[in-house]
PDB file of C-alpha atoms in Angstrom:
ATOM      1  CA  MET B   1       0.000   0.000   0.000  1.00 28.00           C
ATOM      2  CA  ILE B   2       1.278   3.474  -0.793  1.00 32.00           C
ATOM      3  CA  GLY B   3       2.304   5.417   2.321  1.00 45.00           C
ATOM      4  CA  ALA B   4       0.097   8.210   3.619  1.00 49.00           C
ATOM      5  CA  ARG B   5       2.789  10.926   3.533  1.00 46.00           C
ATOM      6  CA  VAL B   6       3.665  10.212  -0.099  1.00 41.00           C
ATOM      7  CA  LEU B   7      -0.024  10.241  -1.019  1.00 45.00           C
ATOM      8  CA  LEU B   8      -0.351  13.607   0.703  1.00 48.00           C
ATOM      9  CA  GLY B   9       2.411  15.021  -1.444  1.00 52.00           C
ATOM     10  CA  LEU B  10       1.005  13.488  -4.597  1.00 44.00           C
ATOM     11  CA  GLY B  11      -2.479  14.679  -3.639  1.00 45.00           C
ATOM     12  CA  PHE B  12      -1.097  18.203  -3.319  1.00 47.00           C
ATOM     13  CA  VAL B  13       0.388  17.988  -6.826  1.00 42.00           C
ATOM     14  CA  LEU B  14      -2.845  16.603  -8.275  1.00 37.00           C
ATOM     15  CA  ILE B  15      -4.945  19.274  -6.574  1.00 41.00           C
ATOM     16  CA  MET B  16      -2.599  21.908  -7.973  1.00 43.00           C
ATOM     17  CA  ALA B  17      -3.096  20.476 -11.455  1.00 34.00           C
ATOM     18  CA  GLY B  18      -6.879  20.432 -11.000  1.00 36.00           C
ATOM     19  CA  CYS B  19      -7.213  16.667 -10.947  1.00 33.00           C
ATOM     20  CA  SER B  20      -9.045  14.625  -8.351  1.00 30.00           C
ATOM     21  CA  ASP B  21      -6.867  12.643  -5.989  1.00 34.00           C
ATOM     22  CA  THR B  22      -7.398   9.202  -4.512  1.00 33.00           C
ATOM     23  CA  ASP B  23      -6.870   7.974  -0.984  1.00 34.00           C
ATOM     24  CA  ALA B  24      -5.176   4.745  -0.020  1.00 33.00           C
ATOM     25  CA  GLY B  25      -7.620   4.411   2.869  1.00 34.00           C
ATOM     26  CA  SER B  26      -5.079   3.614   5.553  1.00 33.00           C
ATOM     27  CA  SER B  27      -6.645   1.688   8.402  1.00 30.00           C
ATOM     28  CA  ASN B  28      -3.703   1.561  10.814  1.00 29.00           C
ATOM     29  CA  PRO B  29      -4.792   1.123  14.430  1.00 27.00           C
ATOM     30  CA  GLY B  30      -3.591   3.700  16.930  1.00 29.00           C
ATOM     31  CA  ALA B  31      -4.315   5.508  20.135  1.00 30.00           C
ATOM     32  CA  ALA B  32      -7.332   7.791  20.387  1.00 32.00           C
ATOM     33  CA  MET B  33      -6.806  11.524  19.931  1.00 33.00           C
ATOM     34  CA  PRO B  34      -5.958  13.436  23.103  1.00 35.00           C
ATOM     35  CA  GLU B  35      -8.724  15.523  24.643  1.00 36.00           C
ATOM     36  CA  GLY B  36      -8.882  19.011  23.167  1.00 38.00           C
ATOM     37  CA  ALA B  37      -7.275  17.943  19.881  1.00 41.00           C
ATOM     38  CA  GLN B  38     -10.563  17.008  18.301  1.00 41.00           C
ATOM     39  CA  GLY B  39     -12.024  19.581  15.978  1.00 45.00           C
ATOM     40  CA  GLY B  40     -14.250  17.933  13.413  1.00 44.00           C
ATOM     41  CA  SER B  41     -14.142  18.935   9.790  1.00 42.00           C
ATOM     42  CA  THR B  42     -17.138  20.433   8.090  1.00 45.00           C
ATOM     43  CA  SER B  43     -17.218  17.441   5.772  1.00 41.00           C
ATOM     44  CA  ASN B  44     -16.397  14.740   8.311  1.00 45.00           C
ATOM     45  CA  GLU B  45     -17.177  14.799  12.031  1.00 58.00           C
ATOM     46  CA  ARG B  46     -15.567  11.421  12.880  1.00 62.00           C
ATOM     47  CA  ALA B  47     -12.341  11.820  14.884  1.00 64.00           C
ATOM     48  CA  PRO B  48      -9.371  10.188  13.170  1.00 75.00           C
ATOM     49  CA  THR B  49      -7.332   7.543  14.948  1.00 85.00           C
ATOM     50  CA  ARG B  50      -3.658   8.400  14.612  1.00 90.00           C
ATOM     51  CA  ARG B  51      -0.548   7.348  16.529  1.00 93.00           C
ATOM     52  CA  ASP B  52       2.090   9.598  18.011  1.00 94.00           C
ATOM     53  CA  ILE B  53       5.607   9.557  16.526  1.00 96.00           C
ATOM     54  CA  ASP B  54       8.801  11.479  17.218  1.00 97.00           C
ATOM     55  CA  CYS B  55      10.157  13.805  14.525  1.00 97.00           C
ATOM     56  CA  PRO B  56      13.359  11.879  13.651  1.00 97.00           C
ATOM     57  CA  SER B  57      11.314   8.699  13.105  1.00 97.00           C
ATOM     58  CA  TYR B  58       8.760  10.595  10.994  1.00 96.00           C
ATOM     59  CA  ARG B  59      11.482  12.040   8.754  1.00 97.00           C
ATOM     60  CA  THR B  60      13.018   8.578   8.322  1.00 96.00           C
ATOM     61  CA  GLU B  61       9.622   6.995   7.527  1.00 95.00           C
ATOM     62  CA  THR B  62       8.849   9.754   4.998  1.00 94.00           C
ATOM     63  CA  VAL B  63      12.084   9.111   3.080  1.00 95.00           C
ATOM     64  CA  LYS B  64      11.571   5.308   3.158  1.00 95.00           C
ATOM     65  CA  GLU B  65       7.990   5.573   1.886  1.00 92.00           C
ATOM     66  CA  GLY B  66       8.999   7.922  -0.911  1.00 91.00           C
ATOM     67  CA  GLU B  67      11.695   5.483  -2.043  1.00 91.00           C
ATOM     68  CA  SER B  68       9.339   2.508  -1.814  1.00 92.00           C
ATOM     69  CA  VAL B  69       6.901   4.021  -4.325  1.00 90.00           C
ATOM     70  CA  GLY B  70       9.453   5.581  -6.676  1.00 88.00           C
ATOM     71  CA  PHE B  71       9.027   9.208  -5.553  1.00 88.00           C
ATOM     72  CA  PRO B  72      12.221   9.977  -3.665  1.00 92.00           C
ATOM     73  CA  VAL B  73      12.050  12.896  -1.256  1.00 94.00           C
ATOM     74  CA  SER B  74      14.554  14.900   0.771  1.00 93.00           C
ATOM     75  CA  VAL B  75      13.905  16.076   4.306  1.00 95.00           C
ATOM     76  CA  ASP B  76      15.633  18.554   6.598  1.00 95.00           C
ATOM     77  CA  THR B  77      14.914  20.077  10.002  1.00 96.00           C
ATOM     78  CA  THR B  78      13.939  23.582   8.805  1.00 96.00           C
ATOM     79  CA  TRP B  79      10.744  25.286   7.617  1.00 96.00           C
ATOM     80  CA  GLY B  80      12.128  24.950   4.089  1.00 91.00           C
ATOM     81  CA  GLY B  81      10.822  27.719   1.871  1.00 88.00           C
ATOM     82  CA  ILE B  82       7.495  28.084   3.682  1.00 92.00           C
ATOM     83  CA  PRO B  83       6.768  31.834   3.680  1.00 90.00           C
ATOM     84  CA  GLU B  84       7.888  33.533   6.895  1.00 92.00           C
ATOM     85  CA  ALA B  85       4.380  34.805   7.709  1.00 92.00           C
ATOM     86  CA  TRP B  86       3.042  31.211   7.759  1.00 93.00           C
ATOM     87  CA  ARG B  87       5.628  29.902  10.230  1.00 95.00           C
ATOM     88  CA  ALA B  88       3.519  29.433  13.337  1.00 95.00           C
ATOM     89  CA  LEU B  89       3.007  26.412  15.543  1.00 97.00           C
ATOM     90  CA  PRO B  90      -0.054  25.657  17.665  1.00 95.00           C
ATOM     91  CA  ALA B  91       0.428  24.958  21.362  1.00 94.00           C
ATOM     92  CA  ASP B  92       2.307  21.709  22.017  1.00 93.00           C
ATOM     93  CA  ALA B  93       3.215  21.298  18.325  1.00 97.00           C
ATOM     94  CA  GLU B  94       6.720  20.575  17.049  1.00 98.00           C
ATOM     95  CA  LEU B  95       8.288  21.387  13.689  1.00 98.00           C
ATOM     96  CA  CYS B  96       9.733  18.147  12.312  1.00 98.00           C
ATOM     97  CA  GLY B  97      11.216  19.817   9.238  1.00 97.00           C
ATOM     98  CA  ALA B  98      10.552  20.221   5.543  1.00 95.00           C
ATOM     99  CA  VAL B  99      10.037  17.639   2.823  1.00 95.00           C
ATOM    100  CA  TYR B 100      10.818  18.180  -0.868  1.00 92.00           C
ATOM    101  CA  PHE B 101      10.564  16.020  -3.950  1.00 91.00           C
ATOM    102  CA  GLN B 102      13.971  15.194  -5.458  1.00 89.00           C
ATOM    103  CA  ASP B 103      15.106  16.045  -8.985  1.00 89.00           C
ATOM    104  CA  ARG B 104      16.661  13.468 -11.327  1.00 88.00           C
ATOM    105  CA  ASP B 105      20.065  14.079  -9.739  1.00 90.00           C
ATOM    106  CA  GLY B 106      18.743  13.288  -6.258  1.00 87.00           C
ATOM    107  CA  LYS B 107      18.817  16.906  -5.102  1.00 89.00           C
ATOM    108  CA  PRO B 108      15.852  18.532  -3.330  1.00 87.00           C
ATOM    109  CA  GLN B 109      13.559  20.582  -5.548  1.00 88.00           C
ATOM    110  CA  ASN B 110      13.548  23.702  -3.420  1.00 83.00           C
ATOM    111  CA  GLY B 111      13.695  26.569  -5.909  1.00 84.00           C
ATOM    112  CA  LYS B 112      11.038  28.854  -7.329  1.00 85.00           C
ATOM    113  CA  GLY B 113       7.869  26.945  -8.249  1.00 84.00           C
ATOM    114  CA  ALA B 114       8.794  23.840  -6.224  1.00 87.00           C
ATOM    115  CA  ILE B 115       6.399  22.297  -3.730  1.00 90.00           C
ATOM    116  CA  VAL B 116       7.567  22.250  -0.106  1.00 92.00           C
ATOM    117  CA  SER B 117       5.785  20.903   2.946  1.00 94.00           C
ATOM    118  CA  ALA B 118       6.583  21.624   6.588  1.00 96.00           C
ATOM    119  CA  MET B 119       5.990  18.510   8.696  1.00 97.00           C
ATOM    120  CA  ILE B 120       4.385  19.467  12.006  1.00 98.00           C
ATOM    121  CA  ARG B 121       3.869  16.971  14.837  1.00 97.00           C
ATOM    122  CA  SER B 122       0.515  17.772  16.436  1.00 95.00           C
ATOM    123  CA  PRO B 123      -2.818  16.023  17.022  1.00 92.00           C
ATOM    124  CA  LEU B 124      -4.669  19.043  15.568  1.00 92.00           C
ATOM    125  CA  TRP B 125      -7.165  18.246  12.795  1.00 91.00           C
ATOM    126  CA  GLY B 126     -10.420  19.374  11.188  1.00 92.00           C
ATOM    127  CA  ASN B 127     -12.030  22.665  12.189  1.00 93.00           C
ATOM    128  CA  ALA B 128      -9.415  23.262  14.899  1.00 94.00           C
ATOM    129  CA  LEU B 129      -6.648  23.101  12.272  1.00 95.00           C
ATOM    130  CA  LYS B 130      -8.567  25.507  10.034  1.00 96.00           C
ATOM    131  CA  ALA B 131      -9.331  27.857  12.939  1.00 96.00           C
ATOM    132  CA  TYR B 132      -5.639  28.023  13.802  1.00 97.00           C
ATOM    133  CA  TYR B 133      -4.235  28.658  10.315  1.00 96.00           C
ATOM    134  CA  ASP B 134      -7.035  30.684   8.704  1.00 97.00           C
ATOM    135  CA  PRO B 135      -6.243  34.003  10.457  1.00 97.00           C
ATOM    136  CA  ILE B 136      -2.498  33.488   9.878  1.00 96.00           C
ATOM    137  CA  LEU B 137      -2.928  32.791   6.176  1.00 95.00           C
ATOM    138  CA  VAL B 138      -5.550  35.518   5.647  1.00 95.00           C
ATOM    139  CA  ALA B 139      -3.149  38.041   7.250  1.00 94.00           C
ATOM    140  CA  ALA B 140      -0.500  36.804   4.786  1.00 91.00           C
ATOM    141  CA  GLY B 141      -2.729  37.554   1.778  1.00 91.00           C
ATOM    142  CA  CYS B 142      -4.452  34.202   1.332  1.00 93.00           C
ATOM    143  CA  SER B 143      -8.174  33.405   1.258  1.00 95.00           C
ATOM    144  CA  PHE B 144      -9.761  30.103   2.258  1.00 96.00           C
ATOM    145  CA  ASP B 145     -10.662  28.036  -0.793  1.00 95.00           C
ATOM    146  CA  THR B 146     -11.761  24.466  -0.084  1.00 95.00           C
ATOM    147  CA  ASP B 147     -12.224  21.779   2.540  1.00 95.00           C
ATOM    148  CA  ARG B 148     -11.787  18.402   0.840  1.00 94.00           C
ATOM    149  CA  SER B 149     -11.623  16.436   4.090  1.00 92.00           C
ATOM    150  CA  GLU B 150     -12.843  12.853   4.159  1.00 88.00           C
ATOM    151  CA  ASP B 151     -12.261   9.498   5.818  1.00 83.00           C
ATOM    152  CA  GLY B 152     -10.624  11.017   8.910  1.00 84.00           C
ATOM    153  CA  GLN B 153      -8.154  13.105   6.906  1.00 91.00           C
ATOM    154  CA  THR B 154      -8.253  16.913   6.952  1.00 93.00           C
ATOM    155  CA  ARG B 155      -7.425  18.531   3.581  1.00 95.00           C
ATOM    156  CA  LEU B 156      -7.735  22.319   3.560  1.00 96.00           C
ATOM    157  CA  SER B 157      -6.549  24.805   0.953  1.00 95.00           C
ATOM    158  CA  TRP B 158      -6.180  28.565   0.662  1.00 96.00           C
ATOM    159  CA  LYS B 159      -5.505  30.601  -2.490  1.00 94.00           C
ATOM    160  CA  CYS B 160      -2.659  33.051  -2.024  1.00 91.00           C
ATOM    161  CA  ALA B 161      -1.033  35.916  -3.861  1.00 84.00           C
ATOM    162  CA  LYS B 162       1.831  34.902  -6.131  1.00 75.00           C
ATOM    163  CA  ASP B 163       4.428  36.377  -3.773  1.00 71.00           C
ATOM    164  CA  ALA B 164       2.800  34.668  -0.770  1.00 65.00           C
ATOM    165  CA  GLY B 165       3.189  31.073  -1.945  1.00 64.00           C
ATOM    166  CA  TYR B 166       0.360  30.791  -4.546  1.00 78.00           C
ATOM    167  CA  LEU B 167      -1.540  28.136  -2.595  1.00 87.00           C
ATOM    168  CA  ALA B 168      -1.433  26.939   1.007  1.00 91.00           C
ATOM    169  CA  GLN B 169      -2.564  23.512   2.118  1.00 93.00           C
ATOM    170  CA  ALA B 170      -2.891  21.885   5.528  1.00 94.00           C
ATOM    171  CA  ILE B 171      -3.250  18.114   5.266  1.00 94.00           C
ATOM    172  CA  THR B 172      -3.210  15.615   8.132  1.00 94.00           C
ATOM    173  CA  ASP B 173      -1.329  12.340   7.954  1.00 92.00           C
ATOM    174  CA  THR B 174      -3.709   9.393   8.187  1.00 90.00           C
ATOM    175  CA  THR B 175      -1.370   7.295  10.356  1.00 92.00           C
ATOM    176  CA  TYR B 176       0.454   9.673  12.680  1.00 94.00           C
ATOM    177  CA  ASN B 177      -0.293  12.854  14.690  1.00 94.00           C
ATOM    178  CA  VAL B 178       1.383  14.969  12.019  1.00 96.00           C
ATOM    179  CA  TYR B 179       0.102  17.426   9.451  1.00 96.00           C
ATOM    180  CA  LEU B 180       1.763  19.066   6.484  1.00 96.00           C
ATOM    181  CA  LEU B 181       1.638  22.788   5.802  1.00 96.00           C
ATOM    182  CA  SER B 182       2.452  23.073   2.107  1.00 94.00           C
ATOM    183  CA  ALA B 183       3.203  25.806  -0.412  1.00 91.00           C
ATOM    184  CA  ILE B 184       4.476  26.363  -3.905  1.00 87.00           C
ATOM    185  CA  LEU B 185       7.666  28.345  -3.462  1.00 82.00           C
ATOM    186  CA  PRO B 186       7.429  31.917  -4.801  1.00 77.00           C
TER     187      PRO B 186
END
């Protein structure tokens, strides 16, 4: 089965291209969400079941899953090229780093027009995730666009000015208490 993090990245690319994406429908068992982290999505009120993971393990898993499906990725421990105005973490969240697709030479695609995702360890999901990032992204020149959440996965997008990252997305991992904050680099 294709890994959830790789599908998230591919889903982001497909959404950008205007195509519909597909879900692998991960059904991994895990611990229930901590109290206060639940914040149902407008399109799905069922709380997702995701496991906790530390950031080094998440980065390692992300690279392994990318390799296993033929979409190699690079990770680091920074925000990557995420616009400065977007760089905010909810209470008790941790920045795990950035993930980039690799070019044919195995180097991270991190220049103008590339897609970058900040990996953020947090149980936040659904409306709570939207409520946190909406004022931040609106202040940065973005406007909320769509909520394509389903099957326990939050998938939110904002349209942004060209110099503000074009498009912002917040997408939860289906297996772990992690979400990606993604942009197209200006």
